[in-house]
Amino acid sequence: MEVPPCTKCGSPSIIFQRYSGLHLCKKHFIEDVERKVKRRIRKKRMIEQGDKIAIALSGGKDSSALLILFKKIIKMRKDVELVAISVDEGIAEYRPKTLEKAKSLADKLNVPHIIRSFEDVYGNSLDELVEKAEKRYGWMRGCSLCGVLRKRLLNNISREIGATKLAVGHNLDDEAQTILMNYLRGDVERLLRLSPRKEREEFIPRIKPLVEVPEKEVALYSLLHGVEIEHEECPYASESYRFDVRDFLNYFEMGHPGTKYSLLRGYEKLIDMIGVMDTLPKEFFELSSCVRCGEPTSGKMCKVCEFLEKLGT
Ligand SMILES: [Zn+2]
Ligand SMILES: [Zn+2]
C-alpha cells in the first residue's frame, strides 16, 4: 500500500493527522508541532521578559519534548532563563531509569538541572510511604499520594530558585481527559480551578505549552529528536477512572476526528464567557494557611500534610 505524500511539499509523509486531513513529512510535522506550541505560548503570554522558567522534567516523552521545544523557542532570547527540575519519588526499578534520561537530556541541551527526592524532603521514598499505608490501612492509592507530594515539591523547588513560571508537559490528551473527568464527576469547582487565576504568591504560576499537541504527536516529536520512549508504566499507575475516560475519548476521536480539540476549545470558551475571574465570589479562590506546614490550603490542613499525618510521618 502506498503512503500518500506530504500535503505541503510532496515528500514522503510520516504521519496522517485525521483531524486536519494533512499528511506531513518529517520537516513539516516538526514545523506544525512547533507552530502550535508557539501559538499557545503567545496566546497565553507564557513567556515574558526576564522570566526564569522551571521545566518539570520527568525524563518521559512529554517533558523531554517540552525541554527540547523550549530550548529551541528561546534560543534567540537572552532575557529568559531555563532550569530543569526533576523529582525522585523513590520508585525502585522504575524511576532511576527515567531520571538517568532526564539527566542526560539536560546535559545535552546544556540546561541546569536540579533533582530533589521524596526521601530528602518527606523523609520517606514513595515505596516506603506506600508500604506504611498498606500496613496501617491495608490499601492506599500510590498514584494519588504521589501526585499530591510531587506537585508540592515542584512548586517549592521553583519558588526556592526564584522561578517565575513552572512549565509542565501536559499534552492535548491529558487536558481533554481532565476536562471530561471533571464534567462527568460534576466537579464544577475543580473544572473552574483548572484555568489560570490570580494565585497567592506562594504558588508559582504553572504553564502548559503542549496542550494543543496530541499525545501521539508529542511522542513522535520526541522520537525524532532522539528521545528513547519508555514503554514501561509506573507500577503505581492506577487511575482507573482516567483510563476509562482515555479509552472512551480515543474511541470517540477515531469516529469523530477533532473531538479532543473541540473539548478543549469548548471548555476555554466557557471560561471566557463566564469570565471566571470577575464573577466568582472572592471566597472561592481564597485560601488559608495549613496549620501544620503553613502552605496555602482551602481547608485547615493541606492535602500533603493530611497524607503525611495519616501515615505518621
Ligand atoms: Zn513536507
Ligand atoms: Zn500542610
Tab-separated table of C-alpha atoms and ligand atoms in Angstrom:
chain	number	residue	atom	x	y	z
A	1	MET	CA	0.000	0.000	0.000
A	2	GLU	CA	1.329	3.388	-0.955
A	3	VAL	CA	1.591	6.143	1.655
A	4	PRO	CA	0.286	9.486	0.350
A	5	PRO	CA	2.973	12.198	0.105
A	6	CYS	CA	3.244	15.278	2.334
A	7	THR	CA	0.313	17.594	1.591
A	8	LYS	CA	2.636	20.596	1.794
A	9	CYS	CA	5.698	19.561	-0.217
A	10	GLY	CA	5.162	16.156	-1.823
A	11	SER	CA	7.986	14.406	0.113
A	12	PRO	CA	7.254	11.041	1.733
A	13	SER	CA	4.965	11.585	4.726
A	14	ILE	CA	5.486	10.165	8.216
A	15	ILE	CA	2.120	10.972	9.790
A	16	PHE	CA	-1.512	11.479	8.875
A	17	GLN	CA	-3.492	13.916	11.040
A	18	ARG	CA	-7.073	12.746	10.806
A	19	TYR	CA	-8.356	15.908	12.481
A	20	SER	CA	-6.732	18.219	9.905
A	21	GLY	CA	-6.717	15.907	6.893
A	22	LEU	CA	-2.991	16.574	6.380
A	23	HIS	CA	-0.234	14.131	5.529
A	24	LEU	CA	3.065	15.528	6.768
A	25	CYS	CA	6.736	14.799	6.116
A	26	LYS	CA	9.282	14.971	8.929
A	27	LYS	CA	10.142	18.632	8.299
A	28	HIS	CA	6.555	19.803	8.044
A	29	PHE	CA	5.450	17.706	11.019
A	30	ILE	CA	8.097	19.284	13.248
A	31	GLU	CA	7.137	22.708	11.947
A	32	ASP	CA	3.482	22.016	12.711
A	33	VAL	CA	4.161	20.992	16.323
A	34	GLU	CA	6.388	23.998	16.924
A	35	ARG	CA	3.820	26.345	15.398
A	36	LYS	CA	1.104	25.038	17.735
A	37	VAL	CA	3.320	25.413	20.791
A	38	LYS	CA	4.477	28.919	19.850
A	39	ARG	CA	0.894	29.977	19.192
A	40	ARG	CA	-0.179	28.680	22.599
A	41	ILE	CA	2.722	30.446	24.320
A	42	ARG	CA	1.830	33.737	22.618
A	43	LYS	CA	-1.895	33.431	23.204
A	44	LYS	CA	-1.492	32.787	26.929
A	45	ARG	CA	1.507	35.087	27.324
A	46	MET	CA	3.520	32.244	28.825
A	47	ILE	CA	6.930	33.795	28.273
A	48	GLU	CA	7.600	37.321	29.491
A	49	GLN	CA	10.679	39.424	29.636
A	50	GLY	CA	13.056	38.403	32.401
A	51	ASP	CA	11.329	35.086	33.069
A	52	LYS	CA	13.133	32.270	34.805
A	53	ILE	CA	11.247	29.185	33.733
A	54	ALA	CA	11.438	25.929	35.661
A	55	ILE	CA	10.728	22.921	33.461
A	56	ALA	CA	9.341	19.872	35.239
A	57	LEU	CA	11.441	17.138	33.652
A	58	SER	CA	10.490	13.555	34.479
A	59	GLY	CA	12.506	12.114	31.610
A	60	GLY	CA	9.420	10.786	29.830
A	61	LYS	CA	8.337	11.716	26.301
A	62	ASP	CA	6.193	14.725	27.242
A	63	SER	CA	8.604	16.580	29.496
A	64	SER	CA	11.542	15.767	27.199
A	65	ALA	CA	9.688	17.278	24.246
A	66	LEU	CA	8.864	20.285	26.414
A	67	LEU	CA	12.506	20.937	27.245
A	68	ILE	CA	13.647	20.464	23.631
A	69	LEU	CA	10.929	22.838	22.406
A	70	PHE	CA	11.666	25.487	24.992
A	71	LYS	CA	15.353	25.360	24.246
A	72	LYS	CA	14.588	25.957	20.552
A	73	ILE	CA	11.988	28.649	21.137
A	74	ILE	CA	14.034	30.812	23.474
A	75	LYS	CA	17.287	30.309	21.553
A	76	MET	CA	17.360	33.914	20.470
A	77	ARG	CA	16.273	35.395	23.779
A	78	LYS	CA	18.969	36.353	26.223
A	79	ASP	CA	16.424	37.593	28.762
A	80	VAL	CA	14.829	34.234	29.544
A	81	GLU	CA	16.434	31.577	31.725
A	82	LEU	CA	15.634	27.846	31.843
A	83	VAL	CA	16.153	25.391	34.701
A	84	ALA	CA	15.118	21.744	34.556
A	85	ILE	CA	13.815	20.201	37.779
A	86	SER	CA	13.193	16.535	38.484
A	87	VAL	CA	11.615	14.795	41.427
A	88	ASP	CA	12.930	11.423	42.529
A	89	GLU	CA	9.862	9.872	44.135
A	90	GLY	CA	11.762	6.755	45.088
A	91	ILE	CA	10.149	4.044	42.972
A	92	ALA	CA	12.559	1.131	42.724
A	93	GLU	CA	13.178	-0.413	39.302
A	94	TYR	CA	11.186	2.302	37.543
A	95	ARG	CA	12.372	5.781	38.480
A	96	PRO	CA	16.191	5.507	38.287
A	97	LYS	CA	15.975	4.742	34.560
A	98	THR	CA	13.845	7.769	33.659
A	99	LEU	CA	15.895	10.032	35.947
A	100	GLU	CA	19.010	8.977	34.086
A	101	LYS	CA	17.321	10.013	30.846
A	102	ALA	CA	16.324	13.360	32.313
A	103	LYS	CA	19.876	13.981	33.433
A	104	SER	CA	21.438	13.159	30.086
A	105	LEU	CA	18.937	15.293	28.145
A	106	ALA	CA	19.522	18.320	30.382
A	107	ASP	CA	23.270	17.808	29.981
A	108	LYS	CA	22.989	17.504	26.227
A	109	LEU	CA	20.936	20.696	25.966
A	110	ASN	CA	23.156	22.479	28.444
A	111	VAL	CA	20.332	23.330	30.838
A	112	PRO	CA	20.998	23.425	34.606
A	113	HIS	CA	19.276	20.500	36.306
A	114	ILE	CA	18.049	20.098	39.887
A	115	ILE	CA	16.986	16.740	41.332
A	116	ARG	CA	15.235	16.513	44.691
A	117	SER	CA	13.917	13.339	46.295
A	118	PHE	CA	10.878	12.455	48.407
A	119	GLU	CA	13.354	10.838	50.784
A	120	ASP	CA	15.153	14.156	51.422
A	121	VAL	CA	12.036	16.269	51.717
A	122	TYR	CA	9.389	13.984	53.219
A	123	GLY	CA	11.770	11.591	54.972
A	124	ASN	CA	10.481	8.580	53.055
A	125	SER	CA	10.535	7.325	49.492
A	126	LEU	CA	7.194	6.681	47.768
A	127	ASP	CA	7.848	2.949	48.092
A	128	GLU	CA	8.214	3.348	51.869
A	129	LEU	CA	5.140	5.567	52.176
A	130	VAL	CA	3.017	3.090	50.252
A	131	GLU	CA	4.335	0.240	52.401
A	132	LYS	CA	3.440	2.165	55.562
A	133	ALA	CA	-0.009	2.857	54.164
A	134	GLU	CA	-0.527	-0.797	53.379
A	135	LYS	CA	0.466	-1.822	56.900
A	136	ARG	CA	-1.839	0.743	58.513
A	137	TYR	CA	-4.817	0.736	56.223
A	138	GLY	CA	-4.345	-2.319	54.068
A	139	TRP	CA	-4.502	-0.172	50.982
A	140	MET	CA	-3.771	3.257	49.567
A	141	ARG	CA	-3.674	4.643	46.057
A	142	GLY	CA	0.029	5.245	45.479
A	143	CYS	CA	-0.698	7.295	42.385
A	144	SER	CA	-2.780	9.994	44.046
A	145	LEU	CA	-0.432	10.164	47.038
A	146	CYS	CA	2.497	10.623	44.670
A	147	GLY	CA	0.682	13.247	42.605
A	148	VAL	CA	-0.003	15.462	45.593
A	149	LEU	CA	3.518	15.163	47.022
A	150	ARG	CA	5.212	15.709	43.664
A	151	LYS	CA	3.150	18.771	42.802
A	152	ARG	CA	4.068	20.389	46.128
A	153	LEU	CA	7.741	19.610	45.678
A	154	LEU	CA	7.884	21.011	42.123
A	155	ASN	CA	6.245	24.198	43.344
A	156	ASN	CA	8.603	24.557	46.293
A	157	ILE	CA	11.764	23.985	44.257
A	158	SER	CA	10.557	26.555	41.712
A	159	ARG	CA	9.930	29.042	44.494
A	160	GLU	CA	13.327	28.410	46.084
A	161	ILE	CA	15.259	29.020	42.881
A	162	GLY	CA	13.284	32.163	42.129
A	163	ALA	CA	11.491	30.773	39.071
A	164	THR	CA	8.697	32.949	37.702
A	165	LYS	CA	6.891	30.091	35.922
A	166	LEU	CA	6.687	26.323	36.204
A	167	ALA	CA	6.211	24.595	32.847
A	168	VAL	CA	4.654	21.126	32.764
A	169	GLY	CA	4.361	18.691	29.842
A	170	HIS	CA	0.593	18.063	29.759
A	171	ASN	CA	-0.499	17.263	26.204
A	172	LEU	CA	-3.907	17.543	24.488
A	173	ASP	CA	-4.950	14.059	25.604
A	174	ASP	CA	-4.124	14.765	29.268
A	175	GLU	CA	-6.015	18.037	29.231
A	176	ALA	CA	-9.055	16.703	27.362
A	177	GLN	CA	-9.223	13.778	29.805
A	178	THR	CA	-9.046	16.060	32.828
A	179	ILE	CA	-11.766	18.346	31.486
A	180	LEU	CA	-14.080	15.444	30.655
A	181	MET	CA	-13.413	13.739	34.001
A	182	ASN	CA	-14.471	16.861	35.847
A	183	TYR	CA	-17.624	17.176	33.742
A	184	LEU	CA	-18.507	13.535	34.285
A	185	ARG	CA	-17.994	13.809	38.018
A	186	GLY	CA	-19.954	17.051	38.133
A	187	ASP	CA	-16.957	18.672	39.771
A	188	VAL	CA	-17.540	22.228	38.540
A	189	GLU	CA	-15.272	23.744	41.192
A	190	ARG	CA	-12.295	21.744	40.054
A	191	LEU	CA	-13.168	22.434	36.435
A	192	LEU	CA	-13.011	26.177	37.051
A	193	ARG	CA	-9.815	25.902	39.038
A	194	LEU	CA	-8.154	24.240	36.037
A	195	SER	CA	-7.883	27.565	34.302
A	196	PRO	CA	-5.267	30.057	35.488
A	197	ARG	CA	-6.306	32.590	38.046
A	198	LYS	CA	-4.707	35.083	40.330
A	199	GLU	CA	-2.918	32.855	42.790
A	200	ARG	CA	-1.371	33.510	46.129
A	201	GLU	CA	2.242	34.416	45.723
A	202	GLU	CA	3.312	31.093	47.244
A	203	PHE	CA	2.109	29.390	44.063
A	204	ILE	CA	4.418	29.618	41.088
A	205	PRO	CA	2.168	30.020	38.008
A	206	ARG	CA	2.012	26.751	36.054
A	207	ILE	CA	2.106	26.883	32.270
A	208	LYS	CA	1.185	24.071	29.858
A	209	PRO	CA	2.648	24.885	26.436
A	210	LEU	CA	1.895	21.433	24.924
A	211	VAL	CA	-1.868	21.259	25.480
A	212	GLU	CA	-2.646	21.809	21.802
A	213	VAL	CA	-0.469	18.886	20.688
A	214	PRO	CA	-1.989	15.359	20.732
A	215	GLU	CA	-0.121	12.776	22.808
A	216	LYS	CA	0.851	10.686	19.781
A	217	GLU	CA	2.458	13.712	18.150
A	218	VAL	CA	4.365	14.675	21.290
A	219	ALA	CA	5.746	11.134	21.334
A	220	LEU	CA	6.719	11.305	17.654
A	221	TYR	CA	8.328	14.719	18.133
A	222	SER	CA	10.436	13.313	20.997
A	223	LEU	CA	11.357	10.247	18.976
A	224	LEU	CA	12.502	12.390	16.033
A	225	HIS	CA	14.749	14.303	18.451
A	226	GLY	CA	16.486	11.187	19.684
A	227	VAL	CA	14.477	10.623	22.867
A	228	GLU	CA	14.061	6.962	23.710
A	229	ILE	CA	10.438	6.338	24.570
A	230	GLU	CA	9.849	4.401	27.778
A	231	HIS	CA	7.003	1.936	27.425
A	232	GLU	CA	7.176	0.678	30.953
A	233	GLU	CA	4.419	2.161	33.072
A	234	CYS	CA	4.845	3.338	36.638
A	235	PRO	CA	3.929	0.423	38.982
A	236	TYR	CA	1.578	2.727	40.926
A	237	ALA	CA	-0.348	3.967	37.888
A	238	SER	CA	-3.869	3.054	38.887
A	239	GLU	CA	-6.127	5.893	37.890
A	240	SER	CA	-8.828	3.635	36.552
A	241	TYR	CA	-11.321	6.476	36.134
A	242	ARG	CA	-8.850	8.389	33.939
A	243	PHE	CA	-8.031	5.242	31.957
A	244	ASP	CA	-11.711	4.686	31.186
A	245	VAL	CA	-12.090	8.294	30.065
A	246	ARG	CA	-8.926	7.970	27.954
A	247	ASP	CA	-10.226	4.847	26.185
A	248	PHE	CA	-13.604	6.466	25.606
A	249	LEU	CA	-12.015	9.628	24.158
A	250	ASN	CA	-9.687	7.661	21.882
A	251	TYR	CA	-12.594	5.602	20.628
A	252	PHE	CA	-14.644	8.728	20.010
A	253	GLU	CA	-11.754	10.523	18.308
A	254	MET	CA	-11.475	7.638	15.825
A	255	GLY	CA	-15.043	8.059	14.657
A	256	HIS	CA	-15.092	11.824	15.067
A	257	PRO	CA	-11.640	13.315	14.474
A	258	GLY	CA	-11.100	16.607	16.297
A	259	THR	CA	-13.137	15.686	19.371
A	260	LYS	CA	-10.246	16.276	21.789
A	261	TYR	CA	-9.660	19.717	20.312
A	262	SER	CA	-13.311	20.670	20.497
A	263	LEU	CA	-13.461	19.561	24.126
A	264	LEU	CA	-10.530	21.858	24.940
A	265	ARG	CA	-11.880	24.771	22.880
A	266	GLY	CA	-15.373	24.430	24.284
A	267	TYR	CA	-14.046	24.483	27.805
A	268	GLU	CA	-11.960	27.573	27.111
A	269	LYS	CA	-14.916	29.339	25.506
A	270	LEU	CA	-16.989	28.589	28.561
A	271	ILE	CA	-14.346	30.034	30.860
A	272	ASP	CA	-14.148	33.172	28.697
A	273	MET	CA	-17.911	33.566	28.611
A	274	ILE	CA	-18.461	33.390	32.321
A	275	GLY	CA	-15.341	35.426	32.993
A	276	VAL	CA	-14.458	33.311	35.999
A	277	MET	CA	-12.041	35.823	37.399
A	278	ASP	CA	-14.573	38.609	37.737
A	279	THR	CA	-17.834	36.975	38.660
A	280	LEU	CA	-16.935	34.360	41.231
A	281	PRO	CA	-17.033	35.370	44.863
A	282	LYS	CA	-13.609	36.104	46.272
A	283	GLU	CA	-14.021	33.314	48.832
A	284	PHE	CA	-13.967	30.804	46.001
A	285	PHE	CA	-10.294	31.368	45.463
A	286	GLU	CA	-9.371	32.454	48.947
A	287	LEU	CA	-7.135	30.114	50.851
A	288	SER	CA	-5.962	29.887	54.409
A	289	SER	CA	-2.625	28.599	55.676
A	290	CYS	CA	-2.148	24.948	56.600
A	291	VAL	CA	-1.918	24.507	60.377
A	292	ARG	CA	0.952	22.029	60.002
A	293	CYS	CA	3.194	23.428	57.254
A	294	GLY	CA	1.881	26.919	56.520
A	295	GLU	CA	1.336	26.323	52.804
A	296	PRO	CA	-1.908	27.675	51.285
A	297	THR	CA	-4.905	25.357	51.531
A	298	SER	CA	-8.680	25.531	51.164
A	299	GLY	CA	-9.236	23.631	54.418
A	300	LYS	CA	-7.482	23.579	57.774
A	301	MET	CA	-4.747	21.205	56.731
A	302	CYS	CA	-3.291	20.821	53.264
A	303	LYS	CA	-3.529	17.571	51.276
A	304	VAL	CA	0.194	16.886	51.679
A	305	CYS	CA	0.054	17.116	55.473
A	306	GLU	CA	-3.189	15.154	55.564
A	307	PHE	CA	-1.436	12.262	53.845
A	308	LEU	CA	1.736	12.526	55.910
A	309	GLU	CA	-0.218	12.762	59.176
A	310	LYS	CA	-2.251	9.679	58.261
A	311	LEU	CA	0.968	7.791	57.669
A	312	GLY	CA	2.530	9.029	60.886
A	313	THR	CA	5.488	10.791	59.252
B	1	ZN	ZN	6.557	18.305	3.671
B	2	ZN	ZN	0.434	21.381	55.200
